[in-house]
PDB file of C-alpha atoms in Angstrom:
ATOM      1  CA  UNK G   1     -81.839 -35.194  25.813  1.00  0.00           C
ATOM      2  CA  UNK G   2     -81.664 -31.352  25.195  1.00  0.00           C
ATOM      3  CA  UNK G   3     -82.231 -30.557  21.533  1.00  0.00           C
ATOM      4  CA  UNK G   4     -81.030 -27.397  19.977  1.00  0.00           C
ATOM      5  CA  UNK G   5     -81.552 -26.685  16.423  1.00  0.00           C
ATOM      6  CA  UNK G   6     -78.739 -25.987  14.091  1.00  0.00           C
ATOM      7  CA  UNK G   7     -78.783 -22.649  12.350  1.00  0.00           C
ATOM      8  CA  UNK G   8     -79.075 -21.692   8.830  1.00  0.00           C
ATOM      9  CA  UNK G   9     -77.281 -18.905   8.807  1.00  0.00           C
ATOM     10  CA  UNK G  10     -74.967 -16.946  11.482  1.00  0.00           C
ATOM     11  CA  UNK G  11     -71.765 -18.355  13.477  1.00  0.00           C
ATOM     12  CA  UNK G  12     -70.982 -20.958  16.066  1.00  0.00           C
ATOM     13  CA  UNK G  13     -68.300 -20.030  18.601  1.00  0.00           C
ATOM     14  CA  UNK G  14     -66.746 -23.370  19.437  1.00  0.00           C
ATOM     15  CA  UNK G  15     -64.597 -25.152  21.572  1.00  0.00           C
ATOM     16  CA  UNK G  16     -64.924 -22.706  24.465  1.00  0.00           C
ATOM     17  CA  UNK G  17     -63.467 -23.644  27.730  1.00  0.00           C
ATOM     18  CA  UNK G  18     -65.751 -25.327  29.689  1.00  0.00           C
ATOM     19  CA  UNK G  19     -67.184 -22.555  31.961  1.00  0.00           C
ATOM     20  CA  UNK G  20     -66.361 -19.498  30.739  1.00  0.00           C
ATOM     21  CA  UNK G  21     -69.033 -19.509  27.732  1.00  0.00           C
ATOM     22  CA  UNK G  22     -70.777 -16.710  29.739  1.00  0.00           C
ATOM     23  CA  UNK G  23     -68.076 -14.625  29.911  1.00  0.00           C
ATOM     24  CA  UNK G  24     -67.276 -14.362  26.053  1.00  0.00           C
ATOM     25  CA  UNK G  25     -71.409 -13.992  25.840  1.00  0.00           C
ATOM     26  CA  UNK G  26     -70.685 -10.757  27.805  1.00  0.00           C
ATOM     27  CA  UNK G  27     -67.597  -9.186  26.540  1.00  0.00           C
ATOM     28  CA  UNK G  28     -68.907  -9.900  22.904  1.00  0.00           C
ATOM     29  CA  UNK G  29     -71.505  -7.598  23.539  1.00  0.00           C
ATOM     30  CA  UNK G  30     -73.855 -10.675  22.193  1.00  0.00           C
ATOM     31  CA  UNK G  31     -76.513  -9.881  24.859  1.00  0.00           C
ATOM     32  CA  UNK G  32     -77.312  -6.605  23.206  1.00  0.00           C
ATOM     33  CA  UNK G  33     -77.928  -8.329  19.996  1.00  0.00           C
ATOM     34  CA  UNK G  34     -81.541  -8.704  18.664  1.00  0.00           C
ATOM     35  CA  UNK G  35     -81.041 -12.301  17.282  1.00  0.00           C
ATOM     36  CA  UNK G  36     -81.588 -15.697  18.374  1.00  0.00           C
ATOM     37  CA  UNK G  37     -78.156 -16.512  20.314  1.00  0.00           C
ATOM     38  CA  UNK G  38     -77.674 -19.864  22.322  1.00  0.00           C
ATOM     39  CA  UNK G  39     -75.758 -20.822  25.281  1.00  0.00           C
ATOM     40  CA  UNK G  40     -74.587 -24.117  25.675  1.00  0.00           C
ATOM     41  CA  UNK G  41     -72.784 -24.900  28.990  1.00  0.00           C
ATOM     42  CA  UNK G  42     -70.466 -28.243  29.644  1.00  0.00           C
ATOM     43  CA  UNK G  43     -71.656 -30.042  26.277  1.00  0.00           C
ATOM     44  CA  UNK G  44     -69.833 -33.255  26.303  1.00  0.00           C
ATOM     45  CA  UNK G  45     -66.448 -33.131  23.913  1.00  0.00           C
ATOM     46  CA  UNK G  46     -64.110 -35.747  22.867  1.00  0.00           C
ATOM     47  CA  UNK G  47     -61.555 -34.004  23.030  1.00  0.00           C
ATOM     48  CA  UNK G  48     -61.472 -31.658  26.368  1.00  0.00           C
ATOM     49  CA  UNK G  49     -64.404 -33.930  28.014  1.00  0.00           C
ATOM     50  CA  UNK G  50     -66.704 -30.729  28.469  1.00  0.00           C
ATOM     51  CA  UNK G  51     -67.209 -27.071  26.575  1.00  0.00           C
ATOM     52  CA  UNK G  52     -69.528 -24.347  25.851  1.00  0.00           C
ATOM     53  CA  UNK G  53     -70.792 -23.557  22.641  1.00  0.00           C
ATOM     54  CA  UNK G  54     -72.480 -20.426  21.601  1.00  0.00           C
ATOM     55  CA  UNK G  55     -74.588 -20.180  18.794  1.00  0.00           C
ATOM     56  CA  UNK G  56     -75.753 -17.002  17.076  1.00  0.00           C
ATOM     57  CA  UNK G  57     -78.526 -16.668  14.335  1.00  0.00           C
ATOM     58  CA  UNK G  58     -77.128 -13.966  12.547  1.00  0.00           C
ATOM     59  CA  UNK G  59     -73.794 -12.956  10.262  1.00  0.00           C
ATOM     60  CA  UNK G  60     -72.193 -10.216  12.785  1.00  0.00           C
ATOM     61  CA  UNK G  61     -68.453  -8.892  13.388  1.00  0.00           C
ATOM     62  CA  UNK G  62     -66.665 -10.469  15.723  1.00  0.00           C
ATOM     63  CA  UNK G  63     -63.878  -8.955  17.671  1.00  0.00           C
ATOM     64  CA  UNK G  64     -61.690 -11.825  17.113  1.00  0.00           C
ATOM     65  CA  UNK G  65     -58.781 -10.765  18.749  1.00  0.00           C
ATOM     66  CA  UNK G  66     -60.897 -10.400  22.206  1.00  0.00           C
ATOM     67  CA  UNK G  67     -61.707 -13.919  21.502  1.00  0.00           C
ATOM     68  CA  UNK G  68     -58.347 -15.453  20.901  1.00  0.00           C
ATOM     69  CA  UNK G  69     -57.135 -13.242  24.186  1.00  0.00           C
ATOM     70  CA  UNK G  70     -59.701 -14.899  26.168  1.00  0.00           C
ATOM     71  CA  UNK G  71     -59.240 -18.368  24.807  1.00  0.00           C
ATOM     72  CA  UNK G  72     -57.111 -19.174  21.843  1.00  0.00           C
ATOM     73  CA  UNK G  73     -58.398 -22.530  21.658  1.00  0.00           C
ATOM     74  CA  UNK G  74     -62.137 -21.284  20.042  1.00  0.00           C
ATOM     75  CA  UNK G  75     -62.984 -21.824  16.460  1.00  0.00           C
ATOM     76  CA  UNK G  76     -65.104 -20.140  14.633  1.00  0.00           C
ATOM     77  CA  UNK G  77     -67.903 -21.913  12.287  1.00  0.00           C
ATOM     78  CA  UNK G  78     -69.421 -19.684   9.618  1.00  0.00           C
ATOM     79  CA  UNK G  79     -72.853 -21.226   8.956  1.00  0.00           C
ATOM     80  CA  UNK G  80     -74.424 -20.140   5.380  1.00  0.00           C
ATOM     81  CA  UNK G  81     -77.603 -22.589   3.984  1.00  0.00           C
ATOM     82  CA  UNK G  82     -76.927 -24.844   7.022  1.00  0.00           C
ATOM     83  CA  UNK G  83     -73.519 -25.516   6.130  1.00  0.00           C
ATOM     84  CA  UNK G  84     -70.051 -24.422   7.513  1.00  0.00           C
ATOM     85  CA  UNK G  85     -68.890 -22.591   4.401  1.00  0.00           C
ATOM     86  CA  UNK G  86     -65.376 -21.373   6.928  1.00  0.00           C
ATOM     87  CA  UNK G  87     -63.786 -22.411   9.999  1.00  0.00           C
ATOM     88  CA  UNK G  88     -61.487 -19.958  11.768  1.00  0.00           C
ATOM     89  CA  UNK G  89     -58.917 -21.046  14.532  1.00  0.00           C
ATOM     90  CA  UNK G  90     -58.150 -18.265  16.951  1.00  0.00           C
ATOM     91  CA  UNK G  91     -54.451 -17.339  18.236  1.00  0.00           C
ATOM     92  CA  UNK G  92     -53.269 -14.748  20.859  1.00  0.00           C
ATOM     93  CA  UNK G  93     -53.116 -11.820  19.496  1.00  0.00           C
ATOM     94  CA  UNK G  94     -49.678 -10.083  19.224  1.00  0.00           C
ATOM     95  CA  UNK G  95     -51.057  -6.557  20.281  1.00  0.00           C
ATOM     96  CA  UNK G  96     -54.211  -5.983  22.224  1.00  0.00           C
ATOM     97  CA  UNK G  97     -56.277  -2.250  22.637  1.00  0.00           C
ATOM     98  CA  UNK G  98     -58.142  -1.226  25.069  1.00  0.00           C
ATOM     99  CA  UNK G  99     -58.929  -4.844  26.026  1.00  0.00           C
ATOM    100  CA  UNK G 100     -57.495  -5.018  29.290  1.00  0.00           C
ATOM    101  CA  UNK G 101     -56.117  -1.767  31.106  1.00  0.00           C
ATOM    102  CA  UNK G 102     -52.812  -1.228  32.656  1.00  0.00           C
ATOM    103  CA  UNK G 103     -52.661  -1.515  36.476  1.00  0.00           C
ATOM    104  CA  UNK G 104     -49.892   0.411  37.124  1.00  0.00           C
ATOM    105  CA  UNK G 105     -50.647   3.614  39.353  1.00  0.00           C
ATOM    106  CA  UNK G 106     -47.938   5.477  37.898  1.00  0.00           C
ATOM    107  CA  UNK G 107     -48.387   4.299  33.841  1.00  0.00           C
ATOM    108  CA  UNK G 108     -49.430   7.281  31.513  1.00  0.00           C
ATOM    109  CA  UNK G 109     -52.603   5.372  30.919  1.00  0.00           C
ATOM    110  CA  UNK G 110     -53.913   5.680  34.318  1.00  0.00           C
ATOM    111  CA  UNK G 111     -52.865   9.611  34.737  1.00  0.00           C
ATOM    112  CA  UNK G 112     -54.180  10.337  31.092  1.00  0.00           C
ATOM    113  CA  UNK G 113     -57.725   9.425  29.985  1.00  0.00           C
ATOM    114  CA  UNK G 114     -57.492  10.013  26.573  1.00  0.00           C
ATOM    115  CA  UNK G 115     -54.555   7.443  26.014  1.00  0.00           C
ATOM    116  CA  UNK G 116     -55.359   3.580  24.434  1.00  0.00           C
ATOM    117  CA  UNK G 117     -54.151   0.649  26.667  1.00  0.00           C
ATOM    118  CA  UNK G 118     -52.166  -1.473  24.492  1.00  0.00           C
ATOM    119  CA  UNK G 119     -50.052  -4.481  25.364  1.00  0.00           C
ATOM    120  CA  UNK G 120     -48.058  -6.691  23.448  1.00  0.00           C
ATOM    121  CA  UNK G 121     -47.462 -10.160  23.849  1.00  0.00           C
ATOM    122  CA  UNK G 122     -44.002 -11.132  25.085  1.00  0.00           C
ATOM    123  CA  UNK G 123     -41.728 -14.235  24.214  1.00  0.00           C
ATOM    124  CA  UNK G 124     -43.013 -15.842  27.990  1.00  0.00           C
ATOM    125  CA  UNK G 125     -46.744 -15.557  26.591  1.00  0.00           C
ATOM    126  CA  UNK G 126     -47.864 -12.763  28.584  1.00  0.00           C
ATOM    127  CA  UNK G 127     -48.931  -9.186  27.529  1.00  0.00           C
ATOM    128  CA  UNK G 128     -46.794  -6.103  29.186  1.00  0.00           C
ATOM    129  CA  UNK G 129     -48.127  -2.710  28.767  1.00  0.00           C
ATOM    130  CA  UNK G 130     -46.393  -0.813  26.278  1.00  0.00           C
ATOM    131  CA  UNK G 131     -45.747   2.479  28.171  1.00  0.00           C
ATOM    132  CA  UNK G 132     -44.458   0.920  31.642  1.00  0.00           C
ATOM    133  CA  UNK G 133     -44.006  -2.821  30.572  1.00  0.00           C
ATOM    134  CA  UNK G 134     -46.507  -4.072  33.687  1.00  0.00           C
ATOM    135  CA  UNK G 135     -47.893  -7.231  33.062  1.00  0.00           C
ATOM    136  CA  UNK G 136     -51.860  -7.458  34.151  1.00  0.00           C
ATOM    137  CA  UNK G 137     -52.299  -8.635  37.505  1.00  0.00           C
ATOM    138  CA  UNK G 138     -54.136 -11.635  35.970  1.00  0.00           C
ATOM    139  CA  UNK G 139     -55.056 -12.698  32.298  1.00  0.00           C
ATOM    140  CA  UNK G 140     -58.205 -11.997  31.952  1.00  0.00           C
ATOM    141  CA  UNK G 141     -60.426  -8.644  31.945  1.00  0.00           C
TER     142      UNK G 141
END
């Protein structure tokens, strides 16, 4: 049985689609952290049967809204003395920046470098651009 400590102090991401823990670990930006940060792939769930898990050893910001783009289902444990002291459930964001660019050959965004990719998310549950009102080929960055 694999054993992996619980932390004292720092955050578990939770509830993470089974498979796609490395992904978050990247876009994050928690493999330039200094920290102890754990990976935990297909972890048996009662409720989706498998998920990852990541668990880092240190209080750092979060870009929640890259999170809850990703995969609204995560939560969010906040881990002080070895207790969860906050839980946060993650939703779509409304308006994402610079998270995902704009395919469009002929958007603004693509002709001028200096402009922010923003997209909102529509009534269907998908993000359009808000200069040309493409949707992203696919969901994810």
């Amino acid at each position: 049985m694999l054993n992996i400590d619980s932390i004292q102090n720092g955050i578990v991401i939770d509830h993470i689609k089974a498979g796609t823990g490395m992904q978050i670990y990247h876009l994050a930006g928690l493999d330039q952290l200094d920290c102890c940060v754990a990976l935990i792939r297909n972890a048996r769930s009662g409720k989706h049967g498998h998920k990852d898990i990541i668990k880092i050893e240190s209080m750092i910001d979060l870009d929640l809204d890259v999170l809850g783009y990703l995969d609204p289902d995560i939560t969010i444990d906040i881990i002080r003395d070895g207790k969860i002291v906050e839980k946060k459930k993650l939703v779509k964001p409304k308006t994402l920046k610079n998270v995902i660019r704009c395919r469009n050959p002929r958007c603004i965004t693509t002709i001028e470098e200096e402009i922010d990719h923003i997209f909102v998310l529509g009534e269907n549950g998908k993000y359009r651009c808000i200069y040309c009102e493409q949707e992203p080929n696919k969901q994810n960055p």
